[in-house]
Short mmCIF file of C-alpha atoms in Angstrom, two decimals:
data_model
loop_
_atom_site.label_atom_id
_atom_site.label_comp_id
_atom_site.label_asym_id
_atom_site.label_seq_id
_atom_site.Cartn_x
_atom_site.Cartn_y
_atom_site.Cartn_z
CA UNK A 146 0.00 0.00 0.00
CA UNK A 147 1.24 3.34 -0.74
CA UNK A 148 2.51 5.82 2.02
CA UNK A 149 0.66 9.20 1.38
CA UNK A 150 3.23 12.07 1.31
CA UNK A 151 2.03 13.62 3.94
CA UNK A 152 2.85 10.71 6.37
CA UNK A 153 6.38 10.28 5.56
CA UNK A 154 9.57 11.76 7.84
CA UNK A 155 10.10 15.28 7.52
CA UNK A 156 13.48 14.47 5.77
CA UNK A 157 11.66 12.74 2.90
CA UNK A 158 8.75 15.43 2.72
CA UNK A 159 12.09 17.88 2.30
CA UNK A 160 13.58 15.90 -0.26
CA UNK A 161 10.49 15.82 -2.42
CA UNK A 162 9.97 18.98 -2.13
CA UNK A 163 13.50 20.12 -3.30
CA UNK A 164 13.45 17.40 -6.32
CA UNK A 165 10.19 19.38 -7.59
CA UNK A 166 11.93 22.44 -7.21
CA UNK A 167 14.90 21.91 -8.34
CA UNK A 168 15.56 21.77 -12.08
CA UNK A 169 18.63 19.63 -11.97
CA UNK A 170 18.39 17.89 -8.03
CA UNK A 171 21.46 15.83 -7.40
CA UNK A 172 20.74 11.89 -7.62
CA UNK A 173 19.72 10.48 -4.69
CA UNK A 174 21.10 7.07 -3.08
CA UNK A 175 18.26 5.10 -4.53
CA UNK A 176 19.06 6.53 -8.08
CA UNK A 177 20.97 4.78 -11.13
CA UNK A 178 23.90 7.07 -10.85
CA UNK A 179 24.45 5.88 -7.13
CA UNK A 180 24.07 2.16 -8.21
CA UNK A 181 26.93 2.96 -11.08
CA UNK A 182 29.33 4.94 -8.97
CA UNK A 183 28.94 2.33 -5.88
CA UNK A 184 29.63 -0.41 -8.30
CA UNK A 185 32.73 0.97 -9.71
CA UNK A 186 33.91 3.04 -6.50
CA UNK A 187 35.74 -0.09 -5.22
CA UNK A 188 38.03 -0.59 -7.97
CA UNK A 189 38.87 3.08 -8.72
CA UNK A 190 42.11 4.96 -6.57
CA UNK A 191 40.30 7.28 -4.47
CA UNK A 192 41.95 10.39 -6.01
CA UNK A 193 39.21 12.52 -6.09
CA UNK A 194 35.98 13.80 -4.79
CA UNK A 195 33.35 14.27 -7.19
CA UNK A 196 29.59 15.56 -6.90
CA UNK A 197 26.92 13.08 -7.18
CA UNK A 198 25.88 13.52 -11.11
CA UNK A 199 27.70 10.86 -13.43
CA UNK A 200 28.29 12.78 -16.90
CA UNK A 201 27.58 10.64 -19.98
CA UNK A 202 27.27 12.85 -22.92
CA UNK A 203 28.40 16.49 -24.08
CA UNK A 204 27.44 18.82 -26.67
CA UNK A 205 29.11 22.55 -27.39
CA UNK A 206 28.57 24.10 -23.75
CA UNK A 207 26.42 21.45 -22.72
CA UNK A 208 26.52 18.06 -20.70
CA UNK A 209 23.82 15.40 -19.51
CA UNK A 210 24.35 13.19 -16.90
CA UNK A 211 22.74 9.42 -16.17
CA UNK A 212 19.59 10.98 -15.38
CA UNK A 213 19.33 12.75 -18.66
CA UNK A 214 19.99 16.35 -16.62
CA UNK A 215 21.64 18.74 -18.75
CA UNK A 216 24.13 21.28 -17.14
CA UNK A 217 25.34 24.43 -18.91
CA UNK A 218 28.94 23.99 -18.00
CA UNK A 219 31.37 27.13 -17.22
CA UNK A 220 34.32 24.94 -16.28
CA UNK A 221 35.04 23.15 -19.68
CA UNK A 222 36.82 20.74 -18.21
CA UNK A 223 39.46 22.99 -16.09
CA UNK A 224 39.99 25.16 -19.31
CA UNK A 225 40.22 22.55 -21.73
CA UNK A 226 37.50 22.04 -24.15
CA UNK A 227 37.96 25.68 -25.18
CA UNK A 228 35.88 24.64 -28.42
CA UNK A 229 33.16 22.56 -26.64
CA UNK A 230 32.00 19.65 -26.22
CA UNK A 231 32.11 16.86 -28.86
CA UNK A 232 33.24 19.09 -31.38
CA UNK A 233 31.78 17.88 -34.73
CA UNK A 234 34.98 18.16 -37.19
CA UNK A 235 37.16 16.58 -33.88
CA UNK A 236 34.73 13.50 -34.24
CA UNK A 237 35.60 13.04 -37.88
CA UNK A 238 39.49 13.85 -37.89
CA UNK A 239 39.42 10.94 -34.72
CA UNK A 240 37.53 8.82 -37.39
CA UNK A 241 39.41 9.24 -40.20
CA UNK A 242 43.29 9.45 -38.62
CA UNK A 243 42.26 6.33 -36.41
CA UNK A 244 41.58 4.25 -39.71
CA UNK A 245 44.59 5.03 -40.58
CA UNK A 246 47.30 5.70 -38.19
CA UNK A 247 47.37 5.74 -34.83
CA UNK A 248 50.46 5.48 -33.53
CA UNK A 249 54.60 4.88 -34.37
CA UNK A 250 56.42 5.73 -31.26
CA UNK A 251 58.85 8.61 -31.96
CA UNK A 252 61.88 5.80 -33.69
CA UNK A 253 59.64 6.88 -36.75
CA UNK A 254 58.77 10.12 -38.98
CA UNK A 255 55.31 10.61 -38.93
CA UNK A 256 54.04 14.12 -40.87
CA UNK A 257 51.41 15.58 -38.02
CA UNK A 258 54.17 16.15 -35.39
CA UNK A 259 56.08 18.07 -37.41
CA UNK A 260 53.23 19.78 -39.17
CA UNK A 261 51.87 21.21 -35.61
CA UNK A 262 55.00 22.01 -34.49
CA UNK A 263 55.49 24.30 -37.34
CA UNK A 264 51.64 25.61 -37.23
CA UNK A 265 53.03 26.57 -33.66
CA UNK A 266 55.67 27.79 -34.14
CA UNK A 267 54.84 30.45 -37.07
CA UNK A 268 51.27 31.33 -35.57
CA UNK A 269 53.15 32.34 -32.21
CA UNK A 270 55.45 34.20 -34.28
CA UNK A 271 53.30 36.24 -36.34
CA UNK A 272 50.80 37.00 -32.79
CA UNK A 273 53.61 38.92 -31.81
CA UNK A 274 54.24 36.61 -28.67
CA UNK A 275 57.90 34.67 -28.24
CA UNK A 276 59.91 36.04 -30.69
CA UNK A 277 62.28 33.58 -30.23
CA UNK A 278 60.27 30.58 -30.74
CA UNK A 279 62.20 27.98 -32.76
CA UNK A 280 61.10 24.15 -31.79
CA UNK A 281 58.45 22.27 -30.21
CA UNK A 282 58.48 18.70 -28.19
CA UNK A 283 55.35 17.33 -28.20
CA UNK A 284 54.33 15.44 -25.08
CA UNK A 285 50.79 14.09 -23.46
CA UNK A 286 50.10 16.46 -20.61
CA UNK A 287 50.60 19.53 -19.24
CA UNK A 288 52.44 18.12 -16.19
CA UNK A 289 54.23 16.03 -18.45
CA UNK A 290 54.99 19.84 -20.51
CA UNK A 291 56.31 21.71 -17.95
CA UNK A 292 58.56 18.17 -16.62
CA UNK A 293 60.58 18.89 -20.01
CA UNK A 294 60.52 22.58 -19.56
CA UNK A 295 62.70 21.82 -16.11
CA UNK A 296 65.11 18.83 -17.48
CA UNK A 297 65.97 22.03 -20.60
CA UNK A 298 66.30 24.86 -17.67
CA UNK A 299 68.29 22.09 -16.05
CA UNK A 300 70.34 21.05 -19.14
CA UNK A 301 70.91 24.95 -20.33
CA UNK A 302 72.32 25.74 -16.61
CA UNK A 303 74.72 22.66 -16.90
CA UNK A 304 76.32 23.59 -20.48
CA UNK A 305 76.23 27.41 -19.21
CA UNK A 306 78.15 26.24 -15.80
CA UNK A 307 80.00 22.68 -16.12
CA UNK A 308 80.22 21.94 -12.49
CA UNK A 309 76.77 21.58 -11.96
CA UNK A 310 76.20 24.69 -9.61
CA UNK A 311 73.75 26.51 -11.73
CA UNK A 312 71.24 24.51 -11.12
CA UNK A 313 68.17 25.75 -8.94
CA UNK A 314 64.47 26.30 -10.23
CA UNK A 315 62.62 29.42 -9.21
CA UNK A 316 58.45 28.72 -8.74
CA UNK A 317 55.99 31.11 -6.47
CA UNK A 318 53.44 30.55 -4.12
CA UNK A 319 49.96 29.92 -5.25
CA UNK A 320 51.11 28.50 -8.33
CA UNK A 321 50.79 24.99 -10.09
CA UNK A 322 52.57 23.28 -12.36
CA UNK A 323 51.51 19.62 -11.79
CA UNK A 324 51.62 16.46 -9.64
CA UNK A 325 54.38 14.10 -11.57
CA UNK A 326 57.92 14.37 -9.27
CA UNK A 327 59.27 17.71 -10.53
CA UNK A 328 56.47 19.72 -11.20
CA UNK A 329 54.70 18.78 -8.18
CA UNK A 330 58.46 19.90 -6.05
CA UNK A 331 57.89 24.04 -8.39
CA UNK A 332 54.22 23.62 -6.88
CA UNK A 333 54.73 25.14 -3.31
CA UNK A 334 51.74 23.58 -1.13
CA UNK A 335 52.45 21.50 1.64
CA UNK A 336 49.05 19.85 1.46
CA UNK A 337 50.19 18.06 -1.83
CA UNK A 338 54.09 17.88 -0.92
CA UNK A 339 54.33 17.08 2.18
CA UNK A 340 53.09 13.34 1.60
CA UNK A 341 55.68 13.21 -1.68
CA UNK A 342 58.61 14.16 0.34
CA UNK A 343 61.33 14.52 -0.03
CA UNK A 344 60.84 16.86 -3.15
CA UNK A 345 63.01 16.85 -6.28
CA UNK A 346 66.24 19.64 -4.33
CA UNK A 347 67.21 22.67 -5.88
CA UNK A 348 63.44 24.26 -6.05
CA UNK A 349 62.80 28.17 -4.37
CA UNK A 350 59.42 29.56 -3.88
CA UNK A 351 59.33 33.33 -4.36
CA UNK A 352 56.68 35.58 -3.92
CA UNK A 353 53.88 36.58 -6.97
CA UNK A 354 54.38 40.04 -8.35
CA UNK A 355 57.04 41.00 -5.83
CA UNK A 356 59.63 43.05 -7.82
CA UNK A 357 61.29 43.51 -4.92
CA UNK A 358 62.52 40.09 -3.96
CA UNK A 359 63.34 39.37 -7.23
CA UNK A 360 67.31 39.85 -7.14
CA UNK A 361 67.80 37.77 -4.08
CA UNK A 362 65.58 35.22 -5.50
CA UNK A 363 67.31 34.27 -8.70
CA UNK A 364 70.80 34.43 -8.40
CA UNK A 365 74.07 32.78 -10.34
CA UNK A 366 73.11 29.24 -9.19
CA UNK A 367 69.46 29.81 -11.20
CA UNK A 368 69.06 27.70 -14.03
CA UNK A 369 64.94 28.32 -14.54
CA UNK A 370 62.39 30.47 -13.71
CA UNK A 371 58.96 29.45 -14.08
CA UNK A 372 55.88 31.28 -14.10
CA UNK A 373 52.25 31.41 -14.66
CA UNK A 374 51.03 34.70 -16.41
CA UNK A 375 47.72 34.09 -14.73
CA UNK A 376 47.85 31.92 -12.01
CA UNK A 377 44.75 29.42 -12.82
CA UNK A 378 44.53 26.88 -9.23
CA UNK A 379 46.13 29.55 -7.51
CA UNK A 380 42.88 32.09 -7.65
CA UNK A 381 43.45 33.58 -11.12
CA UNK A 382 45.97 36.30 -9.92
CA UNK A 383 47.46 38.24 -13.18
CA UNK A 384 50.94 39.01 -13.10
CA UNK A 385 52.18 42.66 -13.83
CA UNK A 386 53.96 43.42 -16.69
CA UNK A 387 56.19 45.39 -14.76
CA UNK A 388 56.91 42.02 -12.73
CA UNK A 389 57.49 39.85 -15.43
CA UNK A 390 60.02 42.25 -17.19
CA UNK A 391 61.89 42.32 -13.93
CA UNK A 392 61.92 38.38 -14.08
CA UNK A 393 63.57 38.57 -17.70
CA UNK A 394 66.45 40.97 -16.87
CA UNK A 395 67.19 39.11 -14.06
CA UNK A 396 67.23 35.92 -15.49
CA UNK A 397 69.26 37.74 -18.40
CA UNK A 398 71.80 39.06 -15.82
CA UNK A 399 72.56 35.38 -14.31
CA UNK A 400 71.84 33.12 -17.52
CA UNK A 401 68.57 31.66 -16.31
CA UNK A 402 65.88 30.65 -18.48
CA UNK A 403 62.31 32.00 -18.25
CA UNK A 404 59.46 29.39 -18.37
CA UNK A 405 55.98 30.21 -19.03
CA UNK A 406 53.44 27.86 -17.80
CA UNK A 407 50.73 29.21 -20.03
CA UNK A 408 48.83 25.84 -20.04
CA UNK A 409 45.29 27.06 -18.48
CA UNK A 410 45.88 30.56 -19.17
CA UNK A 411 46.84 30.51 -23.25
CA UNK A 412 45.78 29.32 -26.62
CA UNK A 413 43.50 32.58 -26.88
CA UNK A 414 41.52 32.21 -23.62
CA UNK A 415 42.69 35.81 -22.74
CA UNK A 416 41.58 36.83 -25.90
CA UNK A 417 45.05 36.53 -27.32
CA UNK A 418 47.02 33.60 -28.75
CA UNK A 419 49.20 33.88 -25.12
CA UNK A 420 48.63 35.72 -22.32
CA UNK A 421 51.88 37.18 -22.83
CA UNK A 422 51.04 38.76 -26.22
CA UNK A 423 50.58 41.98 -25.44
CA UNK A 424 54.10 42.44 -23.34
CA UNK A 425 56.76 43.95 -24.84
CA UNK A 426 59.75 41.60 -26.07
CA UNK A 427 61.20 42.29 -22.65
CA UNK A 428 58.91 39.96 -21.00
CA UNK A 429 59.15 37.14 -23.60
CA UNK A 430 59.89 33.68 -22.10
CA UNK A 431 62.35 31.52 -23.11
CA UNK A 432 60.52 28.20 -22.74
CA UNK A 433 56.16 28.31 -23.16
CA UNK A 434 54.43 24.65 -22.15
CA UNK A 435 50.80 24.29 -23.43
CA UNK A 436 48.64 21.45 -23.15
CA UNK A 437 44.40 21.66 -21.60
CA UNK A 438 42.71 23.33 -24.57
CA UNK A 439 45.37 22.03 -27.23
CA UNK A 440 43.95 18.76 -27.33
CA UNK A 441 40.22 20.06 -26.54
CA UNK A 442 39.76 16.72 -24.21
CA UNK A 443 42.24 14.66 -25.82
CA UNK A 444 46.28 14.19 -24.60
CA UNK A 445 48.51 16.24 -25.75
CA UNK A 446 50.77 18.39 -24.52
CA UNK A 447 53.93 20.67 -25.96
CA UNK A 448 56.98 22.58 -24.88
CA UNK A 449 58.34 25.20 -27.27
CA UNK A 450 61.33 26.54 -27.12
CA UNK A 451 63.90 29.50 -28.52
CA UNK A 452 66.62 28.04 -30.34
CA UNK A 453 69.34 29.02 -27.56
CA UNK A 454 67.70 26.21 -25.22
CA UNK A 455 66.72 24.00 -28.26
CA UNK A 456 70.42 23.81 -28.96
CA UNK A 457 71.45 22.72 -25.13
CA UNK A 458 69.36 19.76 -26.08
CA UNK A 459 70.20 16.96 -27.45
CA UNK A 460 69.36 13.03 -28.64
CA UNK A 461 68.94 11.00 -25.91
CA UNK A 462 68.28 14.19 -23.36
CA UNK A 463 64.75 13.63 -23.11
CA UNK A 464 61.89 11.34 -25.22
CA UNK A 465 57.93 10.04 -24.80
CA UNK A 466 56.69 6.73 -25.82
CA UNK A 467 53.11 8.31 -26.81
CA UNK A 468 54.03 11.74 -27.29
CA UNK A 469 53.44 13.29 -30.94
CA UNK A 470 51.64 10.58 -32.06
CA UNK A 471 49.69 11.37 -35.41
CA UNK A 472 45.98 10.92 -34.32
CA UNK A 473 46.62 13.80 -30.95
CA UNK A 474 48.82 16.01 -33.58
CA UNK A 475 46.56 15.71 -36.42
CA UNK A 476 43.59 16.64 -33.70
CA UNK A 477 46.08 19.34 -31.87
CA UNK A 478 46.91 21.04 -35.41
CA UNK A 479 42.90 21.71 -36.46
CA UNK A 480 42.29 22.50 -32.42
CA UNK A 481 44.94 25.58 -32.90
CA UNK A 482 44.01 26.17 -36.02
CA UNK A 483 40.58 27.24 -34.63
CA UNK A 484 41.65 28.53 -31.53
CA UNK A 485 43.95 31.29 -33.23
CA UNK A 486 41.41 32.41 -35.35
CA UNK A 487 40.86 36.55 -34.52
CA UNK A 488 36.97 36.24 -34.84
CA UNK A 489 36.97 33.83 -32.07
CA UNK A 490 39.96 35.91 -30.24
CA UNK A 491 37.71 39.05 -29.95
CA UNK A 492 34.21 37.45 -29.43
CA UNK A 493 36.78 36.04 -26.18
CA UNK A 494 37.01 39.82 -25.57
CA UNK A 495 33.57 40.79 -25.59
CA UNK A 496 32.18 37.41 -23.70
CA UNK A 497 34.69 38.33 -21.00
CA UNK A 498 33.22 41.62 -20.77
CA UNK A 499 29.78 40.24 -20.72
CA UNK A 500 30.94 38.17 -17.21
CA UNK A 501 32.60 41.13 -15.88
CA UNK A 502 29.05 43.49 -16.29
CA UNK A 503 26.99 40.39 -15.00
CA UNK A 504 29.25 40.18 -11.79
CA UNK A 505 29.00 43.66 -11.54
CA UNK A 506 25.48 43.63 -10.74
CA UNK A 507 25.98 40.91 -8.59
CA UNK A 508 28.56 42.68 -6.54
CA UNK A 509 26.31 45.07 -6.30
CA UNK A 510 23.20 42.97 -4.84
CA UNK A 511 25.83 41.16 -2.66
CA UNK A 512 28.94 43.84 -1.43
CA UNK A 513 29.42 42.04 1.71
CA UNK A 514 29.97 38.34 -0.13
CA UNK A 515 32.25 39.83 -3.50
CA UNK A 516 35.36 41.55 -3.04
CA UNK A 517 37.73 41.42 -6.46
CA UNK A 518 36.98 39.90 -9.96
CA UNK A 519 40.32 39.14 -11.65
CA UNK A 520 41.36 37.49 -15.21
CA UNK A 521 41.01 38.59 -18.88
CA UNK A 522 39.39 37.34 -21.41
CA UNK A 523 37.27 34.37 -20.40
CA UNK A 524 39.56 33.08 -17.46
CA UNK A 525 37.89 34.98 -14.62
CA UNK A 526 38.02 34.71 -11.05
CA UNK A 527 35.00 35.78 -8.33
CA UNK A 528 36.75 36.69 -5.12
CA UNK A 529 34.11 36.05 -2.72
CA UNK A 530 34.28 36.30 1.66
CA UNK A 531 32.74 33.29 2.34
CA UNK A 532 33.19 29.65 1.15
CA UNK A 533 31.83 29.31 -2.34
CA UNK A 534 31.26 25.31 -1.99
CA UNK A 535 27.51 25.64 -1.19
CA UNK A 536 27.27 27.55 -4.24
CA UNK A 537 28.31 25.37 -6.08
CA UNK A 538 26.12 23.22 -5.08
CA UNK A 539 23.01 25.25 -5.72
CA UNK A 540 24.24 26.26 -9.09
CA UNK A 541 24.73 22.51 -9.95
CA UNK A 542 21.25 21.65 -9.01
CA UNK A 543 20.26 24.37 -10.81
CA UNK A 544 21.75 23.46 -14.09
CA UNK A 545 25.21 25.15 -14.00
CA UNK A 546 28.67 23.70 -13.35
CA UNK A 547 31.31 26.02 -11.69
CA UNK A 548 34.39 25.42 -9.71
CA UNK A 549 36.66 27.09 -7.72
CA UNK A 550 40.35 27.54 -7.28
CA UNK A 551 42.36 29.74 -5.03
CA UNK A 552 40.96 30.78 -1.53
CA UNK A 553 37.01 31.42 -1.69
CA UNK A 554 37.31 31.71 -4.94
CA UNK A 555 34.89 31.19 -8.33
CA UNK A 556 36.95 30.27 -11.07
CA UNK A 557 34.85 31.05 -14.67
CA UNK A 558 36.78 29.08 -17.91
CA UNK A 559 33.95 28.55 -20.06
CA UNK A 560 34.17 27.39 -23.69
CA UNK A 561 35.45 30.05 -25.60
CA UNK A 562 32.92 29.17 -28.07
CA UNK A 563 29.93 30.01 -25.22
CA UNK A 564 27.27 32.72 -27.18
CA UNK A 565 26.49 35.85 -25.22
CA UNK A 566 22.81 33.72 -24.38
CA UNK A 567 24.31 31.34 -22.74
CA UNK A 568 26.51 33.82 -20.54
CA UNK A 569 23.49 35.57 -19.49
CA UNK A 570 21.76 32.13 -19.12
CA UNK A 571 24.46 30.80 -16.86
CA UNK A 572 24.42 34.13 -14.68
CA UNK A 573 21.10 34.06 -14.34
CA UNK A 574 21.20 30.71 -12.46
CA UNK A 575 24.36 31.84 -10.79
CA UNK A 576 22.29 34.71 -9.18
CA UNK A 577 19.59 32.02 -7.83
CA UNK A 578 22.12 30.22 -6.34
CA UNK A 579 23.98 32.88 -4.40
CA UNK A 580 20.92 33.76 -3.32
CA UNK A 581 20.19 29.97 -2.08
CA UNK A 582 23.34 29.57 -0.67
CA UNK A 583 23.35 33.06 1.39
CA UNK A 584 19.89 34.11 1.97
CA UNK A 585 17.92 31.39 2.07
CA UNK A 586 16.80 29.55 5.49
CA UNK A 587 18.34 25.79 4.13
CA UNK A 588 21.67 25.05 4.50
CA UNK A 589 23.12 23.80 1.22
CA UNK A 590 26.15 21.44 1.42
CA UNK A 591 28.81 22.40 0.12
CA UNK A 592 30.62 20.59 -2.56
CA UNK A 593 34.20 20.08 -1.97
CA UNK A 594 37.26 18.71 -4.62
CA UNK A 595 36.00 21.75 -7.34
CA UNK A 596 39.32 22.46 -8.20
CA UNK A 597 42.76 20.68 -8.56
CA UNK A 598 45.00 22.59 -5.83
CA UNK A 599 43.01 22.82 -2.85
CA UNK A 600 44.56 25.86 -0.16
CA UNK A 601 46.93 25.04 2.31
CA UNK A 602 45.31 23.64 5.22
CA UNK A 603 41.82 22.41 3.37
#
């Protein structure tokens, strides 16, 4: 016999009641998603926590879930599927390249590595970025990127000073470079080193934008300085110009190489090729690493070089089983094609603009909760006062994905192909849910493991 509504435990009366109101409710235990992630959760390395939806399909800024939801996503995947989801001409290029050639290993020529290493090459040439960009190694990550990036900084400071003395790496805090050995040791958060220790030796942690502390920082034993333009994990904090063109005399004055991590911050999500573009040659890099929105979802990532370092390196230095294999280049060489295209550079430009007027208002309606927005372009960040998990939360059951990086921050990396609808769609909904998460009587959970480097102490 059914129980009438009315005579079940308040708890259950409360969860109705939010399923009916709720255009995207969270699956509960009973649900088909639960049954799938309980099922696998016992055979999976607990690495991560993730929200109760299981995603299943994806279409330009869209994604549906088990339950057939459909979110309007804002995260793209941490900044990578910068032209959507399931990108139609991606599905055919994987079609046609994996009928006929997937993969050699690198003891063979193969004409896609090459191909995109020129495409990248000339295109960050003629942007006006890098000036001295000469050669590309192609890897499968962006951890994997910025790992060559320190062996050539390492490699350059050992030809430049034979007895091995020039050999320290300069990082700063808040930034992230990746979890694999060396980038995890220029990553400066105990949370994620402490377990790992000892770290690689020879890494310093300076601090961002602090001109200042600069000279003492990198000194004679410096081999590499690496950088993020706009820190991404780290809250999306923009580096001065005036900073970075310290960094490069510096590393001028002692022989040190400049890296720029520009893996979640370039490939036009500023609205420029790099984020660097619109410096002045004297606060070009010497080393760039890429990856995220190269492969648009699929591995791949590359470290390019000016010919200076290219010539420290040599056969044997370095190498990647899977790296440059034709089916990522082929995919990676119509992805950048795209994605330095100046009609989708600007509309970056004016979508980011969009964001900025829409959190205007909501600064506005909420002073005491929004401090700061930072970024260009369409990597944005929401400095809030409080914890931003529980909104999260309600934007997710609301139909919008955001995450978060820094401290209380809301981190917006949308697909760069998002229409100005869909921005004032997703704002919209992000309105109702700061409002649900700060002025409504519930309490809303929050939802925690929304972004990759969680702050000290979390």
């Amino acid at each position: 016999m059914a129980v009438p509504a009315s005579d079940l435990y308040p708890e259950s009366n409360r969860d109705i009641s939010k399923e009916a109101s709720l255009p995207t409710p969270d699956p509960p235990s009973d649900s088909a998603t639960a049954a799938l992630v309980n099922e696998h959760a016992p055979y999976m390395v607990a690495t991560y926590v993730r929200p109760p939806p299981m995603m299943v399909k994806g279409e330009g800024c869209y994604l549906w879930d088990v339950e057939n939801r459909r979110y309007l996503d804002f995260t793209a995947g941490i900044a990578v599927n910068a032209l959507g989801h399931c990108d139609p001409e991606m599905g055919k290029l994987i079609s046609q390249q994996a009928r006929t050639l997937v993969h050699t290993s690198n003891l063979y020529h193969n004409p896609w590595t090459g191909e995109l290493s020129k495409l990248i090459v000339s295109k960050t040439r003629d942007s006006g970025s890098m000036q001295s960009a000469s050669k590309v190694f192609v890897c499968n990550s962006g951890s994997e990127a910025n790992e060559a990036a320190i062996k050539f900084a390492r490699k350059v400071g050992r030809i430049r000073e034979p007895s091995g003395d020039k050999y320290e790496i300069v990082s700063f805090q808040n930034s992230f470079h990746g979890r694999t050995m060396g980038a995890l040791s220029a990553t400066p958060n105990p949370k994620y080193q402490k377990p790992f220790s000892p770290m690689v030796p020879g890494f310093k942690y300076g601090t961002f934008n602090d001109e200042a502390g600069i000279k003492k920082l990198v000194t004679e034993s410096t081999c590499g300085v690496i950088i993020e333009p706009i820190q991404g994990e780290g809250g999306v904090n923009v580096a001065t110009v005036p900073f970075l063109q310290a960094l490069r005399k510096r590393c001028d004055e002692v022989g040190a190489v400049l890296i720029y991590d520009e893996i979640q911050c370039g490939l036009s999500r500023t609205g420029q090729l790099w984020a660097h573009q619109a410096m002045p040659p004297s606060a070009h890099p010497d080393i760039l690493t890429t990856a995220k929105a190269l492969g648009n979802g699929f591995p791949i990532g590359a470290t390019m070089v000016s010919e200076e370092v290219a010539q420290c390196v040599v056969t044997g230095d370095h190498g990647t089983t899977f790296g440059g294999n034709p089916l990522a280049c082929r995919l990676a060489h119509y992805i950048f094609s795209r994605l330095s295209e100046p009609e989708l550079q600007q509309g970056v430009l004016e979508k980011g603009q969009i964001f900025r007027n829409g959190f205007e208002t909501l600064r506005q309606k909420h002073p005491e909760i929004i401090s700061e927005v930072r970024g260009k372009g369409l990597i944005l960040g929401l400095q809030l006062t409080r914890d931003p998990t529980p909104i999260i939360t309600a934007a997710r059951e609301r139909g919008l994905l955001v995450i978060t990086c820094g401290t209380n921050t809301l981190r917006f990396v949308p697909p760069l192909i998002i229409s100005n609808e869909e921005i004032q769609q997703g704002l919209e909904i992000l309105g109702q849910a700061m409002d649900a998460a700060f002025n409504s009587e519930d309490v809303i959970p929050g939802t925690k493991g929304q972004q990759e480097m969680a702050p000290p102490g979390r």
